[in-house]
Amino acid sequence: MTSMTTPPVQDETSAPFWEAAREGRFLIQRCPETGRFQWYPRAHSIHAPHARPEWVEASGRGELLTYSVVHRGNQRGDPYVCALIRLEEGVTVFSRVEGVAEADLRAGLPLAVAFHQLDETTSLPVFRPRTPD
C-alpha cells in the first residue's frame, strides 16, 4: 500500500471501529430498533434518530461498485485504487482496493476486507479479491 502520512481522525464515536480494526475485525453499526445497518459511524441511528446504534461485526465481504485509480503528480509512490464497495450487509463503504491489476477491476468484482497496519495504533481496512468460499 502506498504510504500514508496522516492517520485518520479517531473520535469517541468511531473509537470502537478503530479498536476492532487493530484486532483485525471489521465493525459496522446496526440500529437496535430496525435491525438495519449503517455506515459511516454516527452517534445516532439514521433509521431511528432517537436510538443509539450498536456495533456489530460485518462479514467483510462485498463487491466493487465503482473505483478510481489515483496517480499522484510530482510525488513518489505507486498509483492506488479508491473504491466504493457494497458490503453484504447492504451498506456502501469507501476504501482502497489492493491486489488487483487495473485491467481486472470491474463492477461486481467480489472483494473481502483485509487490514493494513499504518502504525502501532492504527490499522486501516482495505479490500482485496475474495477467494471462492
Coordinates of N, CA and C in Angstrom, one line a residue:
M1 N 0.9 -1.2 0.0 CA 0.0 0.0 0.0 C 0.9 1.2 0.0
T2 N 0.5 2.2 -0.7 CA 1.2 3.5 -0.7 C 1.2 4.0 0.7
S3 N 2.4 4.5 1.1 CA 2.5 5.0 2.5 C 1.5 6.2 2.7
M4 N 1.0 6.3 3.9 CA 0.1 7.4 4.2 C 0.8 8.2 5.3
T5 N 0.7 9.5 5.3 CA 1.4 10.3 6.3 C 0.4 10.8 7.4
T6 N -0.8 10.9 7.1 CA -1.8 11.4 8.0 C -2.7 10.3 8.5
P7 N -2.7 10.0 9.7 CA -3.7 9.0 10.2 C -5.1 9.5 10.2
P8 N -6.1 8.6 10.1 CA -7.5 9.0 10.2 C -7.8 9.6 11.5
V9 N -8.9 10.4 11.5 CA -9.4 11.0 12.8 C -10.1 9.9 13.5
Q10 N -9.7 9.8 14.8 CA -10.4 8.8 15.7 C -11.0 9.6 16.8
D11 N -12.3 9.5 16.9 CA -13.0 10.2 18.0 C -13.9 9.2 18.8
E12 N -14.6 9.8 19.7 CA -15.4 8.9 20.7 C -16.4 8.0 19.9
T13 N -17.0 8.6 18.9 CA -18.0 7.8 18.1 C -17.4 6.7 17.3
S14 N -16.2 6.9 16.7 CA -15.6 5.9 15.9 C -14.6 5.0 16.7
A15 N -14.4 5.3 17.9 CA -13.3 4.5 18.7 C -13.6 3.0 18.6
P16 N -14.8 2.5 18.8 CA -14.9 1.0 18.7 C -14.5 0.4 17.3
F17 N -14.8 1.2 16.3 CA -14.4 0.7 14.9 C -12.9 0.6 14.9
W18 N -12.1 1.6 15.3 CA -10.7 1.6 15.2 C -10.1 0.6 16.1
E19 N -10.6 0.4 17.3 CA -10.1 -0.7 18.2 C -10.3 -2.1 17.6
A20 N -11.4 -2.3 17.0 CA -11.7 -3.6 16.3 C -10.7 -3.8 15.1
A21 N -10.5 -2.7 14.4 CA -9.6 -2.8 13.2 C -8.2 -3.2 13.6
R22 N -7.7 -2.7 14.8 CA -6.4 -3.1 15.3 C -6.4 -4.6 15.6
E23 N -7.5 -5.1 15.9 CA -7.6 -6.6 16.1 C -8.0 -7.4 14.9
G24 N -8.1 -6.7 13.7 CA -8.4 -7.4 12.5 C -9.9 -7.8 12.3
R25 N -10.7 -7.0 13.0 CA -12.2 -7.2 12.8 C -12.8 -5.9 12.2
F26 N -13.8 -6.1 11.4 CA -14.4 -5.0 10.7 C -15.8 -4.8 11.2
L27 N -16.0 -3.7 11.9 CA -17.3 -3.4 12.5 C -18.1 -2.4 11.7
I28 N -19.5 -2.5 11.8 CA -20.4 -1.5 11.2 C -21.4 -1.3 12.3
Q29 N -22.3 -0.3 12.1 CA -23.3 -0.1 13.1 C -24.7 -0.6 12.6
R30 N -25.5 -1.0 13.6 CA -26.8 -1.5 13.4 C -27.8 -0.8 14.3
C31 N -29.0 -0.5 13.8 CA -30.0 0.2 14.5 C -30.6 -0.9 15.4
P32 N -30.7 -0.6 16.8 CA -31.3 -1.6 17.7 C -32.8 -1.7 17.5
E33 N -33.4 -0.7 16.9 CA -34.9 -0.8 16.7 C -35.3 -1.4 15.4
T34 N -34.6 -1.1 14.3 CA -35.0 -1.6 13.0 C -34.1 -2.8 12.5
G35 N -32.9 -3.0 13.1 CA -32.0 -4.0 12.6 C -31.3 -3.7 11.4
R36 N -31.5 -2.4 10.9 CA -30.8 -2.0 9.6 C -29.4 -1.5 9.9
F37 N -28.5 -1.7 9.0 CA -27.1 -1.3 9.1 C -26.9 0.1 8.6
Q38 N -25.8 0.7 9.1 CA -25.4 2.0 8.6 C -23.9 2.1 8.6
W39 N -23.4 2.9 7.7 CA -22.0 3.3 7.6 C -22.0 4.7 7.1
Y40 N -21.3 5.5 7.6 CA -20.2 5.7 8.4 C -20.6 5.8 9.9
P41 N -19.7 5.7 10.9 CA -20.1 5.8 12.3 C -20.7 7.1 12.7
R42 N -21.8 6.9 13.4 CA -22.6 8.1 13.9 C -23.0 7.8 15.3
A43 N -23.3 8.8 16.1 CA -23.8 8.7 17.5 C -25.3 8.4 17.5
H44 N -26.0 8.4 16.4 CA -27.4 8.2 16.3 C -27.7 7.2 15.1
S45 N -28.8 6.6 15.2 CA -29.2 5.7 14.1 C -29.9 6.6 13.0
I46 N -29.5 6.3 11.8 CA -30.2 7.1 10.7 C -31.5 6.5 10.4
H47 N -31.9 5.4 10.9 CA -33.1 4.7 10.7 C -34.1 5.0 11.8
A48 N -33.7 5.3 13.0 CA -34.5 5.7 14.1 C -33.6 6.8 14.9
P49 N -33.7 8.0 14.5 CA -32.8 9.0 15.1 C -32.7 9.2 16.6
H50 N -33.7 8.7 17.3 CA -33.6 8.8 18.8 C -32.8 7.6 19.4
A51 N -32.5 6.6 18.5 CA -31.8 5.4 19.0 C -30.3 5.5 18.8
R52 N -29.6 4.9 19.8 CA -28.1 4.8 19.7 C -27.7 3.5 19.0
P53 N -27.0 3.6 17.9 CA -26.7 2.3 17.1 C -25.7 1.5 18.0
E54 N -25.8 0.2 17.6 CA -24.9 -0.8 18.3 C -23.8 -1.2 17.2
W55 N -22.7 -1.6 17.7 CA -21.6 -2.1 16.8 C -21.7 -3.6 16.7
V56 N -21.6 -4.1 15.4 CA -21.6 -5.5 15.1 C -20.5 -5.8 14.1
E57 N -20.0 -7.0 14.2 CA -19.0 -7.4 13.2 C -19.6 -7.7 11.9
A58 N -19.1 -7.1 10.8 CA -19.6 -7.3 9.5 C -18.9 -8.5 8.9
S59 N -19.5 -9.0 7.8 CA -18.9 -10.2 7.2 C -17.6 -9.9 6.5
G60 N -17.4 -8.6 6.1 CA -16.2 -8.2 5.5 C -16.2 -8.5 4.0
R61 N -17.3 -9.1 3.5 CA -17.4 -9.5 2.1 C -18.3 -8.4 1.4
G62 N -17.9 -8.2 0.1 CA -18.7 -7.2 -0.6 C -18.3 -7.3 -2.1
E63 N -18.8 -6.3 -2.8 CA -18.5 -6.3 -4.3 C -18.2 -4.8 -4.7
L64 N -17.3 -4.7 -5.6 CA -16.9 -3.4 -6.1 C -18.0 -2.8 -6.9
L65 N -18.4 -1.5 -6.5 CA -19.4 -0.8 -7.2 C -18.7 0.1 -8.3
T66 N -17.8 0.9 -7.9 CA -17.0 1.8 -8.8 C -15.7 2.1 -8.1
Y67 N -14.8 2.7 -8.9 CA -13.4 2.9 -8.4 C -12.8 4.0 -9.2
S68 N -11.7 4.5 -8.7 CA -10.8 5.5 -9.4 C -9.4 5.1 -9.1
V69 N -8.5 5.1 -10.1 CA -7.1 4.9 -9.9 C -6.5 6.2 -9.7
V70 N -5.8 6.4 -8.5 CA -5.3 7.7 -8.2 C -3.8 7.7 -8.5
H71 N -3.4 8.7 -9.3 CA -2.0 8.9 -9.7 C -1.6 10.2 -9.1
R72 N -0.6 10.2 -8.2 CA -0.2 11.5 -7.5 C 0.9 12.2 -8.3
G73 N 0.6 13.3 -8.9 CA 1.6 14.0 -9.7 C 2.7 14.6 -8.8
N74 N 3.9 14.5 -9.3 CA 5.0 15.1 -8.6 C 5.3 14.5 -7.2
Q75 N 4.8 13.3 -7.0 CA 5.1 12.7 -5.7 C 5.5 11.3 -5.9
R76 N 6.3 10.7 -5.0 CA 6.7 9.3 -5.1 C 5.5 8.4 -4.7
G77 N 5.6 7.2 -5.1 CA 4.5 6.3 -4.7 C 3.8 5.8 -5.9
D78 N 3.4 4.6 -5.9 CA 2.6 3.9 -7.0 C 1.2 4.4 -7.0
P79 N 0.5 4.3 -8.1 CA -0.9 4.6 -8.1 C -1.6 3.7 -7.2
Y80 N -2.8 4.1 -6.7 CA -3.6 3.2 -5.9 C -5.1 3.4 -6.2
V81 N -5.9 2.4 -5.8 CA -7.3 2.3 -6.2 C -8.1 2.7 -5.0
C82 N -9.0 3.7 -5.1 CA -10.0 4.1 -4.2 C -11.3 3.6 -4.8
A83 N -12.2 3.1 -3.9 CA -13.4 2.4 -4.4 C -14.5 2.5 -3.5
L84 N -15.7 2.4 -4.0 CA -16.9 2.2 -3.3 C -17.3 0.7 -3.3
I85 N -17.4 0.1 -2.1 CA -17.7 -1.3 -2.0 C -19.0 -1.5 -1.3
R86 N -19.9 -2.3 -1.9 CA -21.2 -2.6 -1.3 C -21.0 -3.9 -0.5
L87 N -21.1 -3.7 0.9 CA -21.0 -4.9 1.7 C -22.2 -5.8 1.6
E88 N -22.0 -7.1 2.0 CA -23.2 -8.0 2.0 C -24.3 -7.5 2.9
E89 N -24.0 -6.7 3.9 CA -25.0 -6.1 4.8 C -25.8 -5.0 4.2
G90 N -25.4 -4.6 3.0 CA -26.1 -3.6 2.3 C -25.6 -2.1 2.4
V91 N -24.6 -1.9 3.2 CA -24.0 -0.5 3.3 C -22.9 -0.4 2.3
T92 N -22.6 0.8 1.9 CA -21.5 1.1 1.0 C -20.4 1.8 1.7
V93 N -19.2 1.3 1.6 CA -18.0 1.9 2.2 C -17.0 2.4 1.2
F94 N -16.2 3.3 1.6 CA -15.2 3.9 0.7 C -13.9 3.4 1.3
S95 N -13.1 2.8 0.4 CA -11.8 2.2 0.9 C -10.9 2.0 -0.3
R96 N -9.7 1.5 0.0 CA -8.8 1.2 -1.1 C -9.0 -0.3 -1.5
V97 N -8.6 -0.6 -2.7 CA -8.6 -2.0 -3.2 C -7.2 -2.3 -3.6
E98 N -6.7 -3.4 -3.1 CA -5.3 -3.9 -3.4 C -5.3 -5.2 -4.0
G99 N -4.2 -5.6 -4.7 CA -4.0 -6.9 -5.2 C -4.8 -7.3 -6.4
V100 N -5.2 -6.2 -7.2 CA -6.0 -6.4 -8.4 C -5.3 -5.6 -9.5
A101 N -4.9 -6.2 -10.6 CA -4.4 -5.4 -11.7 C -5.5 -4.4 -12.2
E102 N -5.1 -3.2 -12.6 CA -6.1 -2.3 -13.1 C -7.0 -2.8 -14.2
A103 N -6.4 -3.6 -15.1 CA -7.2 -4.2 -16.2 C -8.2 -5.2 -15.7
D104 N -8.1 -5.7 -14.5 CA -9.0 -6.7 -13.9 C -10.1 -6.1 -13.0
L105 N -10.0 -4.8 -12.8 CA -11.0 -4.1 -12.0 C -12.3 -4.0 -12.8
R106 N -13.5 -4.3 -12.1 CA -14.8 -4.3 -12.8 C -15.8 -4.2 -11.7
A107 N -16.9 -3.6 -12.1 CA -18.1 -3.6 -11.2 C -18.5 -5.0 -10.9
G108 N -18.9 -5.3 -9.7 CA -19.3 -6.6 -9.3 C -18.2 -7.5 -8.9
L109 N -16.9 -7.1 -8.9 CA -15.8 -7.9 -8.5 C -16.0 -8.3 -7.0
P110 N -16.0 -9.6 -6.7 CA -16.1 -9.9 -5.2 C -14.8 -9.6 -4.5
L111 N -15.0 -8.9 -3.3 CA -13.9 -8.4 -2.5 C -14.1 -8.9 -1.1
A112 N -13.0 -8.9 -0.3 CA -13.1 -9.2 1.1 C -12.1 -8.2 1.8
V113 N -12.5 -7.9 3.1 CA -11.7 -6.9 3.8 C -10.4 -7.6 4.3
A114 N -9.3 -6.8 4.4 CA -8.1 -7.1 4.9 C -7.6 -5.9 5.7
F115 N -6.5 -5.9 6.4 CA -6.1 -4.8 7.2 C -4.7 -4.5 7.0
H116 N -4.4 -3.2 6.8 CA -3.1 -2.6 6.6 C -2.7 -1.9 7.9
Q117 N -1.6 -2.3 8.5 CA -1.2 -1.6 9.8 C -0.5 -0.4 9.4
L118 N -1.1 0.8 9.7 CA -0.5 2.1 9.4 C 0.6 2.4 10.4
D119 N 0.4 2.2 11.7 CA 1.4 2.5 12.7 C 1.0 1.6 13.9
E120 N 1.6 1.8 15.1 CA 1.4 1.0 16.2 C -0.1 1.0 16.7
T121 N -0.8 2.1 16.4 CA -2.2 2.2 17.0 C -3.3 2.2 15.9
T122 N -2.9 2.2 14.6 CA -3.9 2.3 13.6 C -3.8 1.2 12.5
S123 N -4.9 0.5 12.3 CA -4.9 -0.4 11.2 C -6.1 0.0 10.3
L124 N -5.9 0.1 9.0 CA -6.9 0.5 8.1 C -7.5 -0.6 7.3
P125 N -8.8 -0.7 7.2 CA -9.4 -1.7 6.3 C -9.1 -1.4 4.9
V126 N -8.7 -2.4 4.1 CA -8.6 -2.3 2.7 C -9.3 -3.5 2.1
F127 N -9.6 -3.6 0.8 CA -10.2 -4.7 0.2 C -9.4 -5.4 -0.8
R128 N -9.5 -6.7 -0.9 CA -8.7 -7.5 -1.8 C -9.7 -8.5 -2.5
P129 N -9.2 -9.0 -3.6 CA -10.1 -10.0 -4.3 C -10.5 -11.1 -3.3
R130 N -11.8 -11.5 -3.4 CA -12.3 -12.6 -2.5 C -12.0 -13.9 -3.2
T131 N -11.5 -14.8 -2.4 CA -11.3 -16.2 -2.9 C -12.7 -16.9 -2.8
P132 N -13.0 -17.9 -3.7 CA -14.2 -18.6 -3.6 C -14.3 -19.3 -2.2
D133 N -15.6 -19.3 -1.7 CA -15.8 -19.9 -0.4 C -15.7 -21.4 -0.5

